[in-house]
mmCIF file of C-alpha atoms in Angstrom:
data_model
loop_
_atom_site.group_PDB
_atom_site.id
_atom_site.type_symbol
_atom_site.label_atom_id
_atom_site.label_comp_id
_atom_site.label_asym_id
_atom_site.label_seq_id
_atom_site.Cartn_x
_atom_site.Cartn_y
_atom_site.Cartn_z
ATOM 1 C CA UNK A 1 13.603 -12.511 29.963
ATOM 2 C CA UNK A 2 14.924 -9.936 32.416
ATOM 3 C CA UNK A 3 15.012 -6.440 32.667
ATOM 4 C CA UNK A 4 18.848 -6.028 32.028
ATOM 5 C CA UNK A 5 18.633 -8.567 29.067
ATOM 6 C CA UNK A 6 16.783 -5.875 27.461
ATOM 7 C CA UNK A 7 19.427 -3.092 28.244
ATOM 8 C CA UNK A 8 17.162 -1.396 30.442
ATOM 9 C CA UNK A 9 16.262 -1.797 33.918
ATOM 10 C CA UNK A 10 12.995 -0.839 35.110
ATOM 11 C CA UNK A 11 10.475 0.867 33.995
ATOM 12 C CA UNK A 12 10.963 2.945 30.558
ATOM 13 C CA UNK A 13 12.045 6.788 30.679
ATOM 14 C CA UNK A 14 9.133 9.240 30.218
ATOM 15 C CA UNK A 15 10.921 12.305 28.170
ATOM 16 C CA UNK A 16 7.580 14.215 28.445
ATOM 17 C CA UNK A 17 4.241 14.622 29.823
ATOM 18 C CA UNK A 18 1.349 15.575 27.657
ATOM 19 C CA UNK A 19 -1.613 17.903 29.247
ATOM 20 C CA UNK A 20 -4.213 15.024 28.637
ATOM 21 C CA UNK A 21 -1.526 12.698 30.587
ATOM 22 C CA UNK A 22 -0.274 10.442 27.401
ATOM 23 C CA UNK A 23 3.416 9.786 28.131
ATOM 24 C CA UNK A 24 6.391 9.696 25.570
ATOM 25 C CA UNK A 25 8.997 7.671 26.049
ATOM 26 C CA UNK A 26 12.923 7.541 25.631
ATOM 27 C CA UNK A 27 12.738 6.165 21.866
ATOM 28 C CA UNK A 28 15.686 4.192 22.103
ATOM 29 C CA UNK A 29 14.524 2.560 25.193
ATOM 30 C CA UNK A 30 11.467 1.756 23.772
ATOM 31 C CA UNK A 31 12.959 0.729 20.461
ATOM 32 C CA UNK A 32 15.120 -1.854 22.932
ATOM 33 C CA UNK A 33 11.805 -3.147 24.892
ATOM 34 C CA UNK A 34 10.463 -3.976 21.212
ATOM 35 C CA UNK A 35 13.403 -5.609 19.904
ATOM 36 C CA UNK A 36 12.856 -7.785 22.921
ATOM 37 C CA UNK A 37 9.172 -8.483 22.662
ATOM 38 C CA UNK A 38 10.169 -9.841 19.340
ATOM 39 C CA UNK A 39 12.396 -12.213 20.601
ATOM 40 C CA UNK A 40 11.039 -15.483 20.291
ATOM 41 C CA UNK A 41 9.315 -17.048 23.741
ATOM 42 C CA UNK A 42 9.134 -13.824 25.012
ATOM 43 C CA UNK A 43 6.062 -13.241 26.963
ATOM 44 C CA UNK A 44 5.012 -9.632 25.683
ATOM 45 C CA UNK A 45 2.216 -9.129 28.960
ATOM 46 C CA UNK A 46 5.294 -10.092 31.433
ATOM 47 C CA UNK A 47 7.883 -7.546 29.797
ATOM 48 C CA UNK A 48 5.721 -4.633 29.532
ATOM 49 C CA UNK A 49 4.621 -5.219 33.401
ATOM 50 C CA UNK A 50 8.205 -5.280 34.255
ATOM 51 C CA UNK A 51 8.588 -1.850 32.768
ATOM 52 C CA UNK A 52 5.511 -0.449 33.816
ATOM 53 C CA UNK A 53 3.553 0.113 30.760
ATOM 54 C CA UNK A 54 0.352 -1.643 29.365
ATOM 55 C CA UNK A 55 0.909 -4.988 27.284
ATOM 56 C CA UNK A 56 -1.436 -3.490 25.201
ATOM 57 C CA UNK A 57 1.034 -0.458 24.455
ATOM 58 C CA UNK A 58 3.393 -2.822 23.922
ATOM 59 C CA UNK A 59 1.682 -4.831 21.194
ATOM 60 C CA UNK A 60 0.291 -1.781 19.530
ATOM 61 C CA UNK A 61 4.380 -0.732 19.547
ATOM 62 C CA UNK A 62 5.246 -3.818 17.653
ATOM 63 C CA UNK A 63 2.197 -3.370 15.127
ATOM 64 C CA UNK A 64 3.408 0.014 14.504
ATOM 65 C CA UNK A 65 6.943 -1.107 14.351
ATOM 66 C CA UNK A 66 5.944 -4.180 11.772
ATOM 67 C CA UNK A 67 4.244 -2.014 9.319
ATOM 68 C CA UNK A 68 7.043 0.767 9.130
ATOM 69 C CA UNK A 69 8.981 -1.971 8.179
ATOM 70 C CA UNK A 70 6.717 -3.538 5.723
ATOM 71 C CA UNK A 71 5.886 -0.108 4.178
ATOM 72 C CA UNK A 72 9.980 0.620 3.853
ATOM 73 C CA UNK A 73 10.392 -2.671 2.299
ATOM 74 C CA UNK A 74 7.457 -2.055 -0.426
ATOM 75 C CA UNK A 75 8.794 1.296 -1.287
ATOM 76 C CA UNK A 76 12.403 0.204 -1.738
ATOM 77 C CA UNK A 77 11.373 -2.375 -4.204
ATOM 78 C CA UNK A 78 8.358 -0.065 -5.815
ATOM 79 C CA UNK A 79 9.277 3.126 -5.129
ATOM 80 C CA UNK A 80 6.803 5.811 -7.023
ATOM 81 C CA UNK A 81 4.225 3.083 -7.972
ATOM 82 C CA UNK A 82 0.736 4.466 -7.476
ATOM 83 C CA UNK A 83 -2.763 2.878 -8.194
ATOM 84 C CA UNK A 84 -3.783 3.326 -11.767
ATOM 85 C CA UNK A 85 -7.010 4.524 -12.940
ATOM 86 C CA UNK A 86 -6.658 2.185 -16.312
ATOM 87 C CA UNK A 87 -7.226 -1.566 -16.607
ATOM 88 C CA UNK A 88 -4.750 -3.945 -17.662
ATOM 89 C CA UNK A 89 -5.449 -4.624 -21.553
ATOM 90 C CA UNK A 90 -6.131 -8.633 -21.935
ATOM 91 C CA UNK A 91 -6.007 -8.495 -25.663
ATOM 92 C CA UNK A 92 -5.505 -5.663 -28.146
ATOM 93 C CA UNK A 93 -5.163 -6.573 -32.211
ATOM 94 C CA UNK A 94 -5.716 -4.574 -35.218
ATOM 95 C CA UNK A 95 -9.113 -5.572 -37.465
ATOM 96 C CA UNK A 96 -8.224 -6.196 -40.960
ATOM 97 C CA UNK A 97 -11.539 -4.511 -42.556
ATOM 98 C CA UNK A 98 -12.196 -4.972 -46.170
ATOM 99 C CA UNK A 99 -11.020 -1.715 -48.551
ATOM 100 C CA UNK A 100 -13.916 0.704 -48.903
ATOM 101 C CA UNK A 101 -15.252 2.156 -51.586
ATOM 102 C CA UNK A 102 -13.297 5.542 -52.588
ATOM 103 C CA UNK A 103 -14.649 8.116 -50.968
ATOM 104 C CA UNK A 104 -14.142 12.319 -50.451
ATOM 105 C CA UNK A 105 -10.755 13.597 -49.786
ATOM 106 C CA UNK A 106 -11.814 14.917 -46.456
ATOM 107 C CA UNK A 107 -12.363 11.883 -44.989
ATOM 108 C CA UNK A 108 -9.715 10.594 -43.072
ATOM 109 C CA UNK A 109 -9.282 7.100 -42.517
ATOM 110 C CA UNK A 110 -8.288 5.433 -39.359
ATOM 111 C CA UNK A 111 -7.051 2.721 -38.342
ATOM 112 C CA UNK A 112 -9.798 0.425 -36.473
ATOM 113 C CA UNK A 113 -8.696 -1.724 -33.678
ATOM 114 C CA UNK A 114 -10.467 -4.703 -31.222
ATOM 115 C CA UNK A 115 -9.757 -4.285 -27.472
ATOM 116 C CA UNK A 116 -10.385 -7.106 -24.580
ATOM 117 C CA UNK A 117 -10.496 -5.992 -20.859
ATOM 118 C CA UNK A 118 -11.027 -7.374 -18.370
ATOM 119 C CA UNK A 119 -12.502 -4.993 -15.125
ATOM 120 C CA UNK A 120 -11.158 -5.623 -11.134
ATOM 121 C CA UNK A 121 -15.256 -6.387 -10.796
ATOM 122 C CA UNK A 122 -15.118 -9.363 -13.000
ATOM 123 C CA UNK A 123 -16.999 -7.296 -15.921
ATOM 124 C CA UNK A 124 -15.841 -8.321 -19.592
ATOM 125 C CA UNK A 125 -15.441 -5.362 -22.053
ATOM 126 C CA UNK A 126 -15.061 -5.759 -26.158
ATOM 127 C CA UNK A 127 -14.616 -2.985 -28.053
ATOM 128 C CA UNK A 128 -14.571 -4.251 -31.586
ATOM 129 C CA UNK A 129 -14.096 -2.388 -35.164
ATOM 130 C CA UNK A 130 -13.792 0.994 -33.066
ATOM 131 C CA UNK A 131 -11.631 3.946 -34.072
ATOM 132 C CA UNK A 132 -8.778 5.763 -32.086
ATOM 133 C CA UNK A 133 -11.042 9.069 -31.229
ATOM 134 C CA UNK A 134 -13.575 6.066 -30.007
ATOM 135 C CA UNK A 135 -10.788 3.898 -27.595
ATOM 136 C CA UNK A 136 -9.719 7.268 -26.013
ATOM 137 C CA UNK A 137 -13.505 8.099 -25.400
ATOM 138 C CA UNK A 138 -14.248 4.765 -23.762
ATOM 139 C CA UNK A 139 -10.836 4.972 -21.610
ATOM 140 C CA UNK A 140 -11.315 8.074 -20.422
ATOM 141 C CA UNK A 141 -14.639 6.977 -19.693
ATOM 142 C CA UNK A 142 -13.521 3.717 -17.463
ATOM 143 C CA UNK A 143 -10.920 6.094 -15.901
ATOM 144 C CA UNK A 144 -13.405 8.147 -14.426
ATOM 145 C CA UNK A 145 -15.696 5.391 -12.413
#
């Protein structure tokens, strides 16, 4: 592909000149150059020699370029999704126990539930018969490895 296919001839515009000698380039020529490297048959070593940078540079451009993209395109479809401490619940059903015997008034009675997980590690959890003050113990345990 030639130079002026690209929309720039030569080598690329250096804007400025770091102290430790890295260059920065024109962004919108270099933006150009990588739109071209993508094109297909386009041999990426030949069109960064032809504007005098490293094919090397060049890929590492693209890479760069690729991910933005990717990363965009994950946080328009999930926008504020973030990793969750918790694991998904495979199974949760209430335990029908058998009534018990009357007993003082300041007992409270709760509810006692069975819980399934499976962990990311391929570890099998069953909680059964287990009260709420109990679940929230063994969750916020789980959350915390």
């Amino acid at each position: 592909m030639a130079s002026n296919e690209v929309g720039i001839s030569g080598r690329l515009r250096v804007v400025r000149v770091l102290s430790n000698g890295k260059r920065r380039y024109d962004p919108v020529d270099k933006d150009r150059l990588i739109d071209a490297a993508l094109e297909p048959g386009v041999s990426i070593a030949g069109l960064a020699l032809a504007h005098g940078i490293n094919a090397n540079q060049l890929q590492n451009w693209i890479r760069l370029r690729q991910r933005r993209q990717g990363s965009e395109k994950a946080s328009a479809v999930a926008p504020n999704i973030a990793a969750s401490a918790f694991v998904e619940v495979v199974e949760a059903a209430a335990v029908v126990c058998p009534p018990e015997p009357p007993s003082l008034p300041s007992q409270q009675k709760s509810a006692r539930i069975r819980l399934k997980a499976s962990l990311p590690n391929g570890v099998r959890l069953e909680l059964e018969g287990a009260d709420m003050q109990a679940l929230s113990a063994m969750i916020a345990a789980l959350g915390a490895l």
